Short mmCIF file of N, CA and C in Angstrom, two decimals:
data_model
loop_
_atom_site.label_atom_id
_atom_site.label_comp_id
_atom_site.label_asym_id
_atom_site.label_seq_id
_atom_site.Cartn_x
_atom_site.Cartn_y
_atom_site.Cartn_z
N UNK A 1 -30.69 46.39 42.97
CA UNK A 1 -31.90 47.17 43.23
C UNK A 1 -32.41 46.80 44.61
N UNK A 2 -32.83 47.78 45.38
CA UNK A 2 -33.31 47.57 46.74
C UNK A 2 -34.83 47.40 46.72
N UNK A 3 -35.31 46.37 47.40
CA UNK A 3 -36.74 46.09 47.48
C UNK A 3 -37.28 46.75 48.75
N UNK A 4 -38.18 47.69 48.61
CA UNK A 4 -38.75 48.39 49.75
C UNK A 4 -40.02 47.75 50.28
N UNK A 5 -40.40 46.58 49.76
CA UNK A 5 -41.61 45.90 50.22
C UNK A 5 -41.41 45.41 51.64
N UNK A 6 -42.46 45.47 52.46
CA UNK A 6 -42.35 44.92 53.81
C UNK A 6 -42.00 43.44 53.75
N UNK A 7 -41.28 42.96 54.77
CA UNK A 7 -40.84 41.58 54.80
C UNK A 7 -42.00 40.61 54.62
N UNK A 8 -43.12 40.87 55.28
CA UNK A 8 -44.29 39.97 55.20
C UNK A 8 -44.76 39.83 53.75
N UNK A 9 -44.57 40.86 52.93
CA UNK A 9 -45.01 40.81 51.54
C UNK A 9 -44.06 40.00 50.66
N UNK A 10 -42.83 39.77 51.13
CA UNK A 10 -41.85 39.07 50.31
C UNK A 10 -41.64 37.63 50.73
N UNK A 11 -42.19 37.20 51.85
CA UNK A 11 -41.94 35.85 52.34
C UNK A 11 -42.41 34.78 51.36
N UNK A 12 -43.55 34.98 50.73
CA UNK A 12 -44.07 33.98 49.81
C UNK A 12 -43.25 33.91 48.52
N UNK A 13 -42.42 34.90 48.27
CA UNK A 13 -41.63 34.94 47.05
C UNK A 13 -40.28 34.25 47.22
N UNK A 14 -39.90 33.93 48.45
CA UNK A 14 -38.62 33.28 48.68
C UNK A 14 -38.67 31.84 48.20
N UNK A 15 -37.56 31.35 47.65
CA UNK A 15 -37.54 29.93 47.26
C UNK A 15 -37.52 29.06 48.51
N UNK A 16 -37.96 27.83 48.36
CA UNK A 16 -37.94 26.88 49.48
C UNK A 16 -36.50 26.67 49.92
N UNK A 17 -36.34 26.35 51.17
CA UNK A 17 -35.02 26.05 51.70
C UNK A 17 -34.40 24.92 50.89
N UNK A 18 -33.09 24.97 50.66
CA UNK A 18 -32.48 23.88 49.91
C UNK A 18 -32.58 22.54 50.63
N UNK A 19 -32.83 22.58 51.92
CA UNK A 19 -32.97 21.34 52.69
C UNK A 19 -34.41 20.83 52.70
N UNK A 20 -35.33 21.68 52.29
CA UNK A 20 -36.74 21.28 52.30
C UNK A 20 -37.02 20.32 51.14
N UNK A 21 -37.73 19.24 51.41
CA UNK A 21 -38.06 18.30 50.33
C UNK A 21 -39.17 18.84 49.45
N UNK A 22 -39.27 18.29 48.28
CA UNK A 22 -40.38 18.63 47.39
C UNK A 22 -41.67 18.06 47.97
N UNK A 23 -42.76 18.69 47.66
CA UNK A 23 -44.05 18.20 48.10
C UNK A 23 -44.30 16.80 47.56
N UNK A 24 -44.92 15.94 48.35
CA UNK A 24 -45.23 14.60 47.86
C UNK A 24 -46.47 14.57 46.96
N UNK A 25 -47.06 15.71 46.72
CA UNK A 25 -48.28 15.77 45.90
C UNK A 25 -48.03 15.18 44.51
N UNK A 26 -48.94 14.32 44.07
CA UNK A 26 -48.86 13.73 42.73
C UNK A 26 -49.96 14.25 41.82
N UNK A 27 -50.71 15.23 42.29
CA UNK A 27 -51.80 15.86 41.54
C UNK A 27 -52.99 14.92 41.32
N UNK A 28 -53.09 13.87 42.13
CA UNK A 28 -54.26 12.99 42.07
C UNK A 28 -55.38 13.59 42.92
N UNK A 29 -55.07 13.98 44.14
CA UNK A 29 -55.95 14.76 45.01
C UNK A 29 -57.36 14.18 45.17
N UNK A 30 -57.42 12.92 45.55
CA UNK A 30 -58.70 12.27 45.88
C UNK A 30 -58.53 11.56 47.21
N UNK A 31 -59.40 11.87 48.16
CA UNK A 31 -59.33 11.27 49.48
C UNK A 31 -60.16 9.99 49.51
N UNK A 32 -59.52 8.92 49.93
CA UNK A 32 -60.20 7.63 50.12
C UNK A 32 -61.05 7.75 51.38
N UNK A 33 -62.35 7.59 51.25
CA UNK A 33 -63.24 7.76 52.40
C UNK A 33 -63.04 6.68 53.46
N UNK A 34 -62.54 5.53 53.07
CA UNK A 34 -62.31 4.44 54.03
C UNK A 34 -61.09 4.70 54.91
N UNK A 35 -60.03 5.27 54.32
CA UNK A 35 -58.78 5.48 55.07
C UNK A 35 -58.57 6.92 55.48
N UNK A 36 -59.15 7.85 54.73
CA UNK A 36 -58.90 9.27 54.97
C UNK A 36 -57.63 9.76 54.31
N UNK A 37 -56.96 8.91 53.52
CA UNK A 37 -55.71 9.27 52.87
C UNK A 37 -55.95 9.64 51.41
N UNK A 38 -55.14 10.58 50.94
CA UNK A 38 -55.17 10.92 49.52
C UNK A 38 -54.68 9.71 48.73
N UNK A 39 -55.35 9.40 47.63
CA UNK A 39 -54.97 8.27 46.81
C UNK A 39 -53.66 8.50 46.06
N UNK A 40 -53.23 9.75 45.96
CA UNK A 40 -51.98 10.05 45.27
C UNK A 40 -50.77 10.12 46.18
N UNK A 41 -50.89 10.86 47.27
CA UNK A 41 -49.72 11.11 48.12
C UNK A 41 -49.79 10.44 49.49
N UNK A 42 -50.90 9.87 49.82
CA UNK A 42 -51.11 9.15 51.08
C UNK A 42 -51.16 10.06 52.30
N UNK A 43 -51.33 11.37 52.10
CA UNK A 43 -51.48 12.27 53.24
C UNK A 43 -52.95 12.43 53.58
N UNK A 44 -53.20 12.80 54.84
CA UNK A 44 -54.56 13.17 55.24
C UNK A 44 -54.81 14.61 54.79
N UNK A 45 -56.05 15.02 54.83
CA UNK A 45 -56.36 16.41 54.50
C UNK A 45 -55.64 17.38 55.41
N UNK A 46 -55.55 17.05 56.69
CA UNK A 46 -54.85 17.91 57.64
C UNK A 46 -53.36 18.00 57.30
N UNK A 47 -52.76 16.88 56.91
CA UNK A 47 -51.34 16.89 56.55
C UNK A 47 -51.09 17.69 55.28
N UNK A 48 -52.01 17.59 54.33
CA UNK A 48 -51.90 18.37 53.09
C UNK A 48 -51.96 19.85 53.42
N UNK A 49 -52.91 20.23 54.26
CA UNK A 49 -53.06 21.64 54.63
C UNK A 49 -51.90 22.18 55.44
N UNK A 50 -51.29 21.32 56.25
CA UNK A 50 -50.20 21.76 57.13
C UNK A 50 -48.85 21.83 56.41
N UNK A 51 -48.70 21.13 55.29
CA UNK A 51 -47.41 21.03 54.61
C UNK A 51 -46.69 22.37 54.42
N UNK A 52 -47.34 23.41 53.88
CA UNK A 52 -46.62 24.66 53.63
C UNK A 52 -46.06 25.32 54.90
N UNK A 53 -46.69 25.09 56.03
CA UNK A 53 -46.24 25.71 57.27
C UNK A 53 -45.20 24.89 58.02
N UNK A 54 -44.97 23.65 57.58
CA UNK A 54 -44.00 22.78 58.24
C UNK A 54 -42.58 23.23 57.90
N UNK A 55 -41.67 23.05 58.86
CA UNK A 55 -40.27 23.29 58.53
C UNK A 55 -39.73 22.03 57.85
N UNK A 56 -38.50 22.11 57.36
CA UNK A 56 -37.92 21.00 56.59
C UNK A 56 -37.87 19.71 57.40
N UNK A 57 -37.53 19.79 58.68
CA UNK A 57 -37.45 18.58 59.51
C UNK A 57 -38.82 17.92 59.64
N UNK A 58 -39.86 18.73 59.81
CA UNK A 58 -41.22 18.19 59.91
C UNK A 58 -41.64 17.55 58.58
N UNK A 59 -41.28 18.19 57.48
CA UNK A 59 -41.63 17.63 56.17
C UNK A 59 -40.92 16.30 55.94
N UNK A 60 -39.65 16.23 56.29
CA UNK A 60 -38.92 14.97 56.14
C UNK A 60 -39.52 13.88 57.02
N UNK A 61 -39.91 14.24 58.23
CA UNK A 61 -40.53 13.26 59.13
C UNK A 61 -41.84 12.76 58.54
N UNK A 62 -42.63 13.65 57.97
CA UNK A 62 -43.89 13.23 57.35
C UNK A 62 -43.63 12.33 56.15
N UNK A 63 -42.62 12.63 55.37
CA UNK A 63 -42.30 11.77 54.23
C UNK A 63 -41.95 10.35 54.69
N UNK A 64 -41.24 10.23 55.80
CA UNK A 64 -40.94 8.90 56.34
C UNK A 64 -42.22 8.20 56.79
N UNK A 65 -43.14 8.94 57.41
CA UNK A 65 -44.43 8.36 57.82
C UNK A 65 -45.23 7.91 56.61
N UNK A 66 -45.19 8.70 55.55
CA UNK A 66 -45.93 8.34 54.34
C UNK A 66 -45.39 7.07 53.71
N UNK A 67 -44.07 6.91 53.71
CA UNK A 67 -43.48 5.70 53.15
C UNK A 67 -43.90 4.49 53.96
N UNK A 68 -43.90 4.63 55.28
CA UNK A 68 -44.33 3.51 56.13
C UNK A 68 -45.82 3.23 55.94
N UNK A 69 -46.59 4.29 55.79
CA UNK A 69 -48.03 4.15 55.60
C UNK A 69 -48.32 3.43 54.27
N UNK A 70 -47.60 3.81 53.26
CA UNK A 70 -47.86 3.25 51.93
C UNK A 70 -47.30 1.84 51.79
N UNK A 71 -46.10 1.59 52.28
CA UNK A 71 -45.41 0.32 52.06
C UNK A 71 -45.40 -0.56 53.29
N UNK A 72 -45.79 0.01 54.46
CA UNK A 72 -45.73 -0.73 55.71
C UNK A 72 -46.79 -1.72 55.85
#
């Protein structure tokens, strides 16, 4: 079946790239006022908001930063 919807209308329906990592969200979603980091995923509010627009390489880079932030 052919989909006649404009491309912009179908972009949100596409699955994530197979190379894209899963979101680090743990559904805790509470920002520590002292650090500015989410208590669940260790991202800042800006990083949380930017995640969907990041490409896979940017997401992987952020995941490495989060590991260093959490365990460093």
